[in-house]
Amino acid sequence: MRPLVIRAGLRSLLHHPWQLMLALFGIVMGVAVVTAMDLAKHSALVSFERAQVALFGRATHRIGATGGISESWYRRLRREGFVQSRPLVEGTVRTGSGKVVKLVGIEPLAERAFAPAWLGASPEVGKMVWRRFLLEPGAVLTSRRTAAEAGWRIGDQIPVRVAGRTETLTLIGFYETEIATDPVLIADIATAQEVLGDYGRLSAIDLIVEDRARVEELRRWLPDEMELSTQVTATDSARQMTRAFYVNLTALSLLSLLVGAFLIYNTIAFMVVQRRRLFAILRLLGLTRREILAGVLGEAVALGSVGSLLGVVAGILLGRFLLSLLARTLNDVYFPLPVAELDIPGWLLFKGGLLGLGATVIASLVPAVEASRTRPVTLVARSLQEQHSRRRVRRSALAGTAFLLAGALVLAAGKELVSGFVALTLALLGCAMLTPAIVPPVMAACRWLGFRLFGPLGAMPARSVTASLSRTGIAAAALMVAVATTIGMASMIHNFRDSVQRWLTRRLDADLYVYAAGSGERRPLPAALGERIAALPQVAAVGSVRYRRLVTKAGFLRINAYRLSPAAFATFEWVERTDRDPWRAFRRGEVMVSEAFARLRGLHAGDRVTIPTPRGPRTFSIFAVFVDYNAGRGIVAMDRRVYERFWRDDQVSTFWVYLRPGSDVEQIKTRLAGLSSEIPLEIRDNRALLQLSMRIFDQAFVVTGVLRWLATGVAFVGVFSALLALQLERSRELGVLRALGMTPGQLWGQIVAETTLLGGVSGLVAMPVGTLMGWLLAEVIDRRAFGWTLEFGLRSGDLLQGPALAVAAALAAGLYPAWKMARTPPAEALRCE
């Protein structure tokens, strides 16, 4: 490549600094979003694994049970001498400032054998402190980091709220750790039980056992309600549980990069159109097509390299923000996550930079080839440029049609998540290629209407848009892609929310719901409590459900054991079912599975499923697949009598209370709260439970909403830059109009009308394209990622925000050129050199 090409390209870029900066911005934001999302996902999982190390230490296995473990089992385990073991009590409390803090109860004598990270780095915790720790009521330890954040000092009294009660803890010392964990207070196990109200119960028992034979012996020795899992199992299950959620976020971040890539194409293509005269001159001076091609691609590589580098840096900063949102979502929806610090592996930064550079080069290929084919004759024949542009528009429309057909074929042929994303990308690119072909006929109608209303001046804006199709076609396509992406993501989120809300409204048919107070995994309630609830005069009926989590090779599996009436059973909504009567099949011992469980395992109504039980693997017939939007790997639901036959467990997770008409709800709540003296109860009516569930749902989609607005921001700035450059490049043409007698006010009107028309047609095309994207995201992507069927519908607000955004971007882009050209003397605008 000759130095002449490099100097000419560099000079052209420097003569358009704003366009250069905005082009870099598109690359930077696209790379930043992808890099930030990758870093946030990676850091969340790394934080979970580090927390496992901090808590487990040398532990290899953990005994757990839904609702906790009786202390008597720990004593039996110690007497049998199977393995080294330590007890744990875990819960959360809320400080006076409203901050949620984890309270962990330990047995110091058993703790040292496990060498957890926090204990190994606590030189200041001496004998006197441990003595106070064991003997002083309410004594706790915490890390220096937690104390600094909360403003605590040694000796401070810390009031905390738990289950409606206020307890006072005393900070007696610090421990040191380099591993970032949740804000944690460590107490003696008796203190933790007293504060949390879990008298005589443990949250888990950690073990050190290396011999496989001993593991199997221990597994047989444990009672049915206890589960033995490995540290690796917990991490793998966390990965499996969140895989679909992470895949969805990755797809949305890559969609932002796709929008950025299209805007990069728009920028490079527009710069090629601007320099068509320069390329013709270079060809006359003897440069070959290959040299011009290399020159344009070299510029793209330079832009991509600088933009990707800046994007990686911006991604690190943005990643910290996304990580905080992601951690809250994982805490609310999936599993407790410690305080997550951003982990920055080099390979993720390299991946983000490579994606940005690759997207820039790929997006620049078509404009670079077009620049290399510039013929010297076009130097003096602008009309030939537009003729060629119209032919390219027709070819682009044919290619767009082919892309749409290819996307439909991929969608029909593939059932995997990847094929859904490929179909979505092909559909978006196909619609973008069709957009320039839609501009001329729409502008013809606008030209006719403008002439009818305002005369010749009214027809000029639409005519100008069509006459500059080589410029306006690209800008319209880029604007359409950006706006359609915004509409599609908003439609997907709202349809998802509406589906969940309708499902909850249908399923929450009881008047009150009673379960153990506290956060995290709640204690089960005794079955006898249901009899006491049913004995209350204002109670018409009582139902119940027992939740049980199983650890399988495919991740966590939840068993729901229901005791309910035919009316409550009728609230289940079927995706598919057998010909057998559902209620009779349920009572007969067959099971129903959630849609997510069925789709992720390829099961249907009428199939059979094998489930591990304390009495060995058991195979059940599936009579129906039901709608359910719970996170995780799916649910198997069965009648309570079937569950008790295999698990020998008569406890209850939640009671459903149906009241008689005219009952005083608040009075019933008070009476229900007094029925249990040992376990604090939490009682919610169906409206409060619906609000709580929707709050958790909204929290789960905060990250998605942020990605949506980031994509919208990238699109807005990119389109603004394209339209702004389009109007500034027409300064000579506008100068001619001023010289022919057009007033500054009329010039204002012309420029604003042109950009508004361009934004309007792009927004109108974006409405059906955005609807198609929303349908693909809801009906294809989410179904294949999570296994859920969503009720797809159109919201007028989602559709109308697209044209509004497009017109706003176009109008904003036209204001500055209109102001500048109205103040520029015609002679200066007409100057050639």
Short mmCIF file of C-alpha atoms in Angstrom, two decimals, residues 94-469:
data_model
loop_
_atom_site.label_atom_id
_atom_site.label_comp_id
_atom_site.label_asym_id
_atom_site.label_seq_id
_atom_site.Cartn_x
_atom_site.Cartn_y
_atom_site.Cartn_z
CA ARG A 94 -30.70 -6.67 59.01
CA THR A 95 -28.66 -3.96 60.73
CA GLY A 96 -30.03 -0.64 61.93
CA SER A 97 -28.96 1.01 58.65
CA GLY A 98 -31.02 -1.52 56.69
CA LYS A 99 -28.02 -3.47 55.40
CA VAL A 100 -28.48 -7.24 55.14
CA VAL A 101 -25.63 -9.13 56.83
CA LYS A 102 -24.98 -12.86 56.92
CA LEU A 103 -24.72 -14.42 60.39
CA VAL A 104 -22.69 -17.65 60.57
CA GLY A 105 -22.56 -19.77 63.68
CA ILE A 106 -19.47 -21.99 64.11
CA GLU A 107 -17.96 -24.44 66.59
CA PRO A 108 -14.37 -23.11 67.09
CA LEU A 109 -12.93 -26.42 68.24
CA ALA A 110 -14.20 -28.20 65.12
CA GLU A 111 -13.41 -25.28 62.79
CA ARG A 112 -9.62 -25.39 62.93
CA ALA A 113 -9.38 -28.82 61.31
CA PHE A 114 -11.06 -27.39 58.20
CA ALA A 115 -8.73 -24.38 57.87
CA PRO A 116 -11.21 -22.00 56.22
CA ALA A 117 -9.63 -18.98 54.57
CA TRP A 118 -10.90 -16.49 57.14
CA LEU A 119 -9.60 -18.49 60.09
CA GLY A 120 -6.11 -18.97 58.64
CA ALA A 121 -5.67 -15.23 58.30
CA SER A 122 -6.77 -14.08 61.75
CA PRO A 123 -3.63 -13.51 63.82
CA GLU A 124 -5.33 -10.91 66.02
CA VAL A 125 -7.97 -13.35 67.23
CA GLY A 126 -6.17 -14.58 70.33
CA LYS A 127 -7.11 -16.75 73.29
CA MET A 128 -8.85 -13.95 75.16
CA VAL A 129 -11.01 -13.15 72.16
CA TRP A 130 -11.94 -16.81 71.68
CA ARG A 131 -12.84 -17.04 75.37
CA ARG A 132 -15.20 -14.07 75.03
CA PHE A 133 -16.47 -15.55 71.78
CA LEU A 134 -17.54 -18.75 73.56
CA LEU A 135 -18.80 -17.30 76.85
CA GLU A 136 -20.13 -13.79 76.16
CA PRO A 137 -23.76 -13.60 74.90
CA GLY A 138 -24.07 -11.90 71.51
CA ALA A 139 -20.30 -11.85 70.80
CA VAL A 140 -19.39 -11.73 67.09
CA LEU A 141 -16.35 -11.36 64.83
CA THR A 142 -16.25 -9.73 61.41
CA SER A 143 -13.72 -8.76 58.76
CA ARG A 144 -12.00 -5.39 58.79
CA ARG A 145 -13.56 -4.66 55.43
CA THR A 146 -17.11 -5.24 56.65
CA ALA A 147 -16.48 -3.21 59.80
CA ALA A 148 -15.01 -0.32 57.82
CA GLU A 149 -17.97 -0.26 55.44
CA ALA A 150 -20.46 -0.31 58.31
CA GLY A 151 -18.50 2.08 60.57
CA TRP A 152 -18.14 -0.47 63.39
CA ARG A 153 -15.39 -0.59 65.99
CA ILE A 154 -14.42 -3.23 68.52
CA GLY A 155 -16.76 -3.03 71.47
CA ASP A 156 -19.66 -1.55 69.50
CA GLN A 157 -23.17 -2.79 70.20
CA ILE A 158 -24.84 -3.77 66.91
CA PRO A 159 -28.66 -3.94 66.93
CA VAL A 160 -30.03 -6.30 64.29
CA ARG A 161 -33.53 -7.22 63.15
CA VAL A 162 -34.53 -10.81 62.40
CA ALA A 163 -38.05 -12.25 61.99
CA GLY A 164 -39.61 -9.12 63.46
CA ARG A 165 -37.40 -9.19 66.57
CA THR A 166 -34.50 -6.92 67.60
CA GLU A 167 -31.34 -8.54 68.98
CA THR A 168 -28.09 -6.91 70.11
CA LEU A 169 -24.68 -8.22 69.10
CA THR A 170 -21.27 -7.11 70.38
CA LEU A 171 -18.26 -6.83 68.06
CA ILE A 172 -15.27 -8.30 69.95
CA GLY A 173 -12.64 -8.67 67.21
CA PHE A 174 -11.63 -8.74 63.54
CA TYR A 175 -10.41 -11.47 61.26
CA GLU A 176 -8.45 -10.93 58.06
CA THR A 177 -9.19 -12.45 54.66
CA GLU A 178 -8.23 -11.62 51.11
CA ILE A 179 -11.31 -13.37 49.72
CA ALA A 180 -14.25 -11.06 49.13
CA THR A 181 -17.34 -12.50 50.78
CA ASP A 182 -20.69 -11.19 51.88
CA PRO A 183 -20.75 -8.91 54.91
CA VAL A 184 -20.46 -11.67 57.53
CA LEU A 185 -20.77 -11.77 61.28
CA ILE A 186 -19.31 -14.92 62.86
CA ALA A 187 -20.74 -16.06 66.16
CA ASP A 188 -20.65 -19.10 68.38
CA ILE A 189 -23.16 -21.64 67.18
CA ALA A 190 -25.36 -21.21 70.27
CA THR A 191 -25.42 -17.44 69.79
CA ALA A 192 -26.40 -17.81 66.14
CA GLN A 193 -29.20 -20.23 67.01
CA GLU A 194 -30.54 -17.85 69.64
CA VAL A 195 -30.46 -14.81 67.33
CA LEU A 196 -31.96 -16.63 64.35
CA GLY A 197 -34.51 -18.52 66.41
CA ASP A 198 -33.21 -21.90 65.20
CA TYR A 199 -32.87 -23.62 68.57
CA GLY A 200 -31.41 -27.08 68.32
CA ARG A 201 -31.02 -26.99 64.53
CA LEU A 202 -28.08 -26.71 62.15
CA SER A 203 -28.02 -25.34 58.60
CA ALA A 204 -25.42 -27.84 57.39
CA ILE A 205 -22.61 -30.17 58.44
CA ASP A 206 -19.31 -30.02 56.57
CA LEU A 207 -17.13 -33.12 56.24
CA ILE A 208 -13.60 -34.11 55.27
CA VAL A 209 -13.77 -37.53 53.64
CA GLU A 210 -11.50 -38.81 50.89
CA ASP A 211 -12.34 -42.54 50.82
CA ARG A 212 -15.11 -43.33 48.29
CA ALA A 213 -16.17 -46.41 50.22
CA ARG A 214 -16.59 -44.29 53.33
CA VAL A 215 -18.67 -41.80 51.33
CA GLU A 216 -21.05 -44.54 50.20
CA GLU A 217 -21.25 -45.93 53.71
CA LEU A 218 -22.08 -42.49 55.05
CA ARG A 219 -24.70 -41.98 52.33
CA ARG A 220 -26.46 -45.20 53.41
CA TRP A 221 -26.22 -44.24 57.08
CA LEU A 222 -27.83 -40.81 56.68
CA PRO A 223 -31.63 -40.51 57.01
CA ASP A 224 -33.78 -40.03 53.93
CA GLU A 225 -34.32 -36.29 54.40
CA MET A 226 -30.59 -35.49 54.36
CA GLU A 227 -28.55 -34.95 51.21
CA LEU A 228 -24.81 -35.50 50.85
CA SER A 229 -23.21 -33.29 48.19
CA THR A 230 -19.66 -32.45 47.22
CA GLN A 231 -18.16 -29.00 46.94
CA VAL A 232 -17.74 -29.63 43.21
CA THR A 233 -21.41 -30.56 42.93
CA ALA A 234 -22.47 -27.24 44.40
CA THR A 235 -20.34 -25.30 41.90
CA ASP A 236 -21.44 -27.42 38.94
CA SER A 237 -25.08 -27.10 39.95
CA ALA A 238 -24.71 -23.32 40.16
CA ARG A 239 -23.27 -23.34 36.64
CA GLN A 240 -26.09 -25.54 35.33
CA MET A 241 -28.79 -23.51 37.04
CA THR A 242 -27.66 -20.18 35.62
CA ARG A 243 -26.55 -21.37 32.19
CA ALA A 244 -29.72 -20.28 30.37
CA PHE A 245 -29.76 -16.93 32.18
CA TYR A 246 -26.15 -16.25 31.21
CA VAL A 247 -26.71 -17.37 27.61
CA ASN A 248 -29.60 -14.93 27.31
CA LEU A 249 -27.51 -12.05 28.66
CA THR A 250 -24.65 -12.96 26.33
CA ALA A 251 -27.03 -12.92 23.38
CA LEU A 252 -28.33 -9.49 24.31
CA SER A 253 -24.81 -8.12 24.72
CA LEU A 254 -23.83 -9.56 21.32
CA LEU A 255 -26.94 -7.92 19.91
CA SER A 256 -25.52 -4.62 21.12
CA LEU A 257 -22.29 -5.46 19.30
CA LEU A 258 -24.32 -6.28 16.17
CA VAL A 259 -25.99 -2.86 16.37
CA GLY A 260 -22.54 -1.32 16.82
CA ALA A 261 -21.19 -3.30 13.84
CA PHE A 262 -24.02 -2.09 11.64
CA LEU A 263 -23.35 1.47 12.69
CA ILE A 264 -19.66 0.91 11.91
CA TYR A 265 -20.70 -0.26 8.46
CA ASN A 266 -22.84 2.85 8.15
CA THR A 267 -19.93 5.10 9.13
CA ILE A 268 -17.37 3.46 6.85
CA ALA A 269 -19.84 3.33 3.96
CA PHE A 270 -20.67 7.00 4.39
CA MET A 271 -16.99 7.91 4.50
CA VAL A 272 -16.54 5.98 1.23
CA VAL A 273 -19.41 7.94 -0.34
CA GLN A 274 -17.89 11.19 0.90
CA ARG A 275 -14.51 10.32 -0.64
CA ARG A 276 -15.74 8.91 -3.92
CA ARG A 277 -14.26 11.97 -5.67
CA LEU A 278 -10.94 11.40 -3.90
CA PHE A 279 -10.86 7.73 -4.90
CA ALA A 280 -11.57 8.66 -8.52
CA ILE A 281 -8.65 11.11 -8.47
CA LEU A 282 -6.38 8.48 -6.94
CA ARG A 283 -7.37 6.07 -9.69
CA LEU A 284 -6.50 8.71 -12.30
CA LEU A 285 -3.10 9.11 -10.60
CA GLY A 286 -2.39 5.41 -11.16
CA LEU A 287 -3.46 3.65 -7.95
CA THR A 288 -4.88 0.17 -8.42
CA ARG A 289 -8.12 -1.17 -7.03
CA ARG A 290 -6.18 -3.45 -4.71
CA GLU A 291 -4.30 -0.49 -3.20
CA ILE A 292 -7.51 1.43 -2.55
CA LEU A 293 -9.09 -1.69 -1.04
CA ALA A 294 -6.08 -2.14 1.22
CA GLY A 295 -6.21 1.53 2.18
CA VAL A 296 -9.85 1.45 3.28
CA LEU A 297 -9.40 -1.84 5.14
CA GLY A 298 -6.27 -0.43 6.77
CA GLU A 299 -8.29 2.51 8.05
CA ALA A 300 -10.91 0.06 9.38
CA VAL A 301 -8.22 -1.97 11.15
CA ALA A 302 -6.79 1.20 12.70
CA LEU A 303 -10.24 2.39 13.81
CA GLY A 304 -11.12 -1.08 15.08
CA SER A 305 -7.86 -1.41 17.03
CA VAL A 306 -8.18 1.95 18.75
CA GLY A 307 -11.91 1.54 19.35
CA SER A 308 -11.51 -2.00 20.68
CA LEU A 309 -8.74 -0.95 23.05
CA LEU A 310 -10.84 1.89 24.41
CA GLY A 311 -13.86 -0.44 24.49
CA VAL A 312 -12.03 -2.96 26.65
CA VAL A 313 -11.11 -0.21 29.13
CA ALA A 314 -14.70 1.04 29.14
CA GLY A 315 -15.88 -2.55 29.53
CA ILE A 316 -13.88 -2.93 32.75
CA LEU A 317 -15.56 0.16 34.19
CA LEU A 318 -19.01 -0.86 32.98
CA GLY A 319 -18.42 -4.42 34.21
CA ARG A 320 -18.27 -3.25 37.83
CA PHE A 321 -21.73 -1.73 37.49
CA LEU A 322 -23.23 -4.76 35.71
CA LEU A 323 -21.68 -7.08 38.28
CA SER A 324 -23.51 -5.33 41.13
CA LEU A 325 -26.81 -5.73 39.25
CA LEU A 326 -26.07 -9.33 38.35
CA ALA A 327 -25.18 -10.22 41.95
CA ARG A 328 -28.54 -8.91 43.18
CA THR A 329 -30.36 -10.93 40.53
CA LEU A 330 -28.52 -14.14 41.43
CA ASN A 331 -29.23 -13.55 45.11
CA ASP A 332 -32.96 -13.01 44.55
CA VAL A 333 -33.61 -15.67 41.92
CA TYR A 334 -30.97 -18.42 42.00
CA PHE A 335 -28.66 -18.77 45.01
CA PRO A 336 -26.90 -16.67 47.67
CA LEU A 337 -23.89 -14.93 46.17
CA PRO A 338 -21.15 -13.27 48.20
CA VAL A 339 -19.92 -9.77 47.58
CA ALA A 340 -18.52 -10.06 44.09
CA GLU A 341 -15.36 -8.28 43.05
CA LEU A 342 -14.51 -7.86 39.40
CA ASP A 343 -12.07 -10.52 38.26
CA ILE A 344 -10.26 -9.49 35.06
CA PRO A 345 -8.67 -12.41 33.19
CA GLY A 346 -6.58 -11.45 30.16
CA TRP A 347 -8.31 -13.88 27.82
CA LEU A 348 -11.67 -12.17 28.26
CA LEU A 349 -10.14 -8.79 27.46
CA PHE A 350 -8.46 -10.31 24.39
CA LYS A 351 -11.77 -11.86 23.35
CA GLY A 352 -13.60 -8.52 23.61
CA GLY A 353 -10.91 -6.70 21.64
CA LEU A 354 -10.86 -9.41 18.97
CA LEU A 355 -14.65 -9.28 18.62
CA GLY A 356 -14.56 -5.51 18.19
CA LEU A 357 -11.75 -5.63 15.63
CA GLY A 358 -13.39 -8.50 13.75
CA ALA A 359 -16.79 -6.77 13.70
CA THR A 360 -15.18 -3.58 12.39
CA VAL A 361 -13.26 -5.31 9.61
CA ILE A 362 -16.25 -7.44 8.54
CA ALA A 363 -18.53 -4.40 8.56
CA SER A 364 -15.97 -2.53 6.42
CA LEU A 365 -15.58 -5.20 3.72
CA VAL A 366 -18.52 -4.11 1.55
CA PRO A 367 -17.69 -0.37 1.66
CA ALA A 368 -14.00 -1.17 0.98
CA VAL A 369 -14.88 -3.27 -2.08
CA GLU A 370 -17.19 -0.49 -3.27
CA ALA A 371 -14.40 2.07 -2.88
CA SER A 372 -12.00 -0.09 -4.88
CA ARG A 373 -14.50 -0.26 -7.74
CA THR A 374 -14.81 3.51 -8.05
CA ARG A 375 -14.17 4.45 -11.67
CA PRO A 376 -12.61 7.77 -12.70
CA VAL A 377 -15.65 8.61 -14.83
CA THR A 378 -17.73 9.04 -11.67
CA LEU A 379 -15.57 12.06 -10.85
CA VAL A 380 -17.67 14.19 -13.17
CA ALA A 381 -20.91 12.19 -13.19
CA ARG A 382 -22.72 12.38 -9.88
CA SER A 383 -25.86 11.06 -11.55
CA LEU A 384 -23.99 7.82 -12.34
CA GLN A 385 -23.33 7.39 -8.64
CA GLU A 386 -27.02 7.50 -7.82
CA GLN A 387 -27.84 5.19 -10.74
CA HIS A 388 -25.32 2.70 -9.42
CA SER A 389 -26.75 3.21 -5.95
CA ARG A 390 -30.26 2.32 -7.14
CA ARG A 391 -28.95 -0.85 -8.76
CA ARG A 392 -27.18 -1.72 -5.51
CA VAL A 393 -30.41 -1.11 -3.63
CA ARG A 394 -32.21 -3.63 -5.84
CA ARG A 395 -29.43 -6.17 -5.38
CA SER A 396 -29.45 -5.50 -1.66
CA ALA A 397 -33.20 -6.10 -1.55
CA LEU A 398 -32.77 -9.47 -3.28
CA ALA A 399 -29.98 -10.37 -0.85
CA GLY A 400 -32.17 -9.29 2.06
CA THR A 401 -34.97 -11.54 0.87
CA ALA A 402 -32.50 -14.41 0.64
CA PHE A 403 -31.31 -13.70 4.19
CA LEU A 404 -34.89 -13.77 5.48
CA LEU A 405 -35.58 -17.08 3.74
CA ALA A 406 -32.33 -18.51 5.11
CA GLY A 407 -33.29 -17.38 8.61
CA ALA A 408 -36.69 -19.07 8.28
CA LEU A 409 -35.03 -22.30 7.12
CA VAL A 410 -32.54 -22.24 10.00
CA LEU A 411 -35.36 -21.60 12.46
CA ALA A 412 -37.43 -24.48 11.08
CA ALA A 413 -34.53 -26.94 10.81
CA GLY A 414 -32.78 -26.31 14.13
CA LYS A 415 -34.20 -26.76 17.61
CA GLU A 416 -31.15 -25.60 19.52
CA LEU A 417 -30.57 -22.20 21.07
CA VAL A 418 -27.71 -21.41 18.67
CA SER A 419 -29.95 -21.87 15.62
CA GLY A 420 -32.41 -19.43 17.16
CA PHE A 421 -29.71 -16.78 17.48
CA VAL A 422 -28.53 -17.42 13.91
CA ALA A 423 -32.10 -17.04 12.64
CA LEU A 424 -32.50 -13.81 14.60
CA THR A 425 -29.28 -12.38 13.14
CA LEU A 426 -30.19 -13.39 9.58
CA ALA A 427 -33.66 -11.88 9.94
CA LEU A 428 -32.26 -8.60 11.27
CA LEU A 429 -29.67 -8.34 8.49
CA GLY A 430 -32.27 -9.26 5.85
CA CYS A 431 -34.66 -6.54 7.01
CA ALA A 432 -31.80 -4.03 7.07
CA MET A 433 -30.94 -4.87 3.44
CA LEU A 434 -34.58 -4.40 2.42
CA THR A 435 -34.93 -1.01 4.11
CA PRO A 436 -33.23 1.16 1.39
CA ALA A 437 -35.62 -0.30 -1.20
CA ILE A 438 -38.59 0.91 0.86
CA VAL A 439 -37.35 4.52 1.01
CA PRO A 440 -38.09 5.58 -2.66
CA PRO A 441 -41.78 4.53 -2.80
CA VAL A 442 -42.49 6.01 0.65
CA MET A 443 -40.74 9.25 -0.32
CA ALA A 444 -42.77 9.36 -3.58
CA ALA A 445 -45.96 9.35 -1.52
CA CYS A 446 -44.54 12.02 0.81
CA ARG A 447 -43.47 14.12 -2.18
CA TRP A 448 -47.01 14.02 -3.61
CA LEU A 449 -48.54 14.90 -0.24
CA GLY A 450 -46.01 17.67 0.39
CA PHE A 451 -46.67 19.23 -3.01
CA ARG A 452 -50.41 19.15 -2.38
CA LEU A 453 -50.05 20.84 0.99
CA PHE A 454 -47.12 23.25 0.58
CA GLY A 455 -46.37 23.46 -3.12
CA PRO A 456 -42.88 22.97 -4.65
CA LEU A 457 -41.09 23.65 -1.37
CA GLY A 458 -43.19 20.92 0.29
CA ALA A 459 -42.06 18.36 -2.29
CA MET A 460 -38.34 19.16 -2.02
CA PRO A 461 -37.47 17.33 1.25
CA ALA A 462 -38.81 13.98 0.04
CA ARG A 463 -37.21 14.48 -3.38
CA SER A 464 -33.86 15.26 -1.74
CA VAL A 465 -34.00 12.07 0.35
CA THR A 466 -34.59 9.98 -2.78
CA ALA A 467 -31.98 11.85 -4.83
CA SER A 468 -29.30 11.07 -2.24
CA LEU A 469 -30.21 7.40 -1.83
#
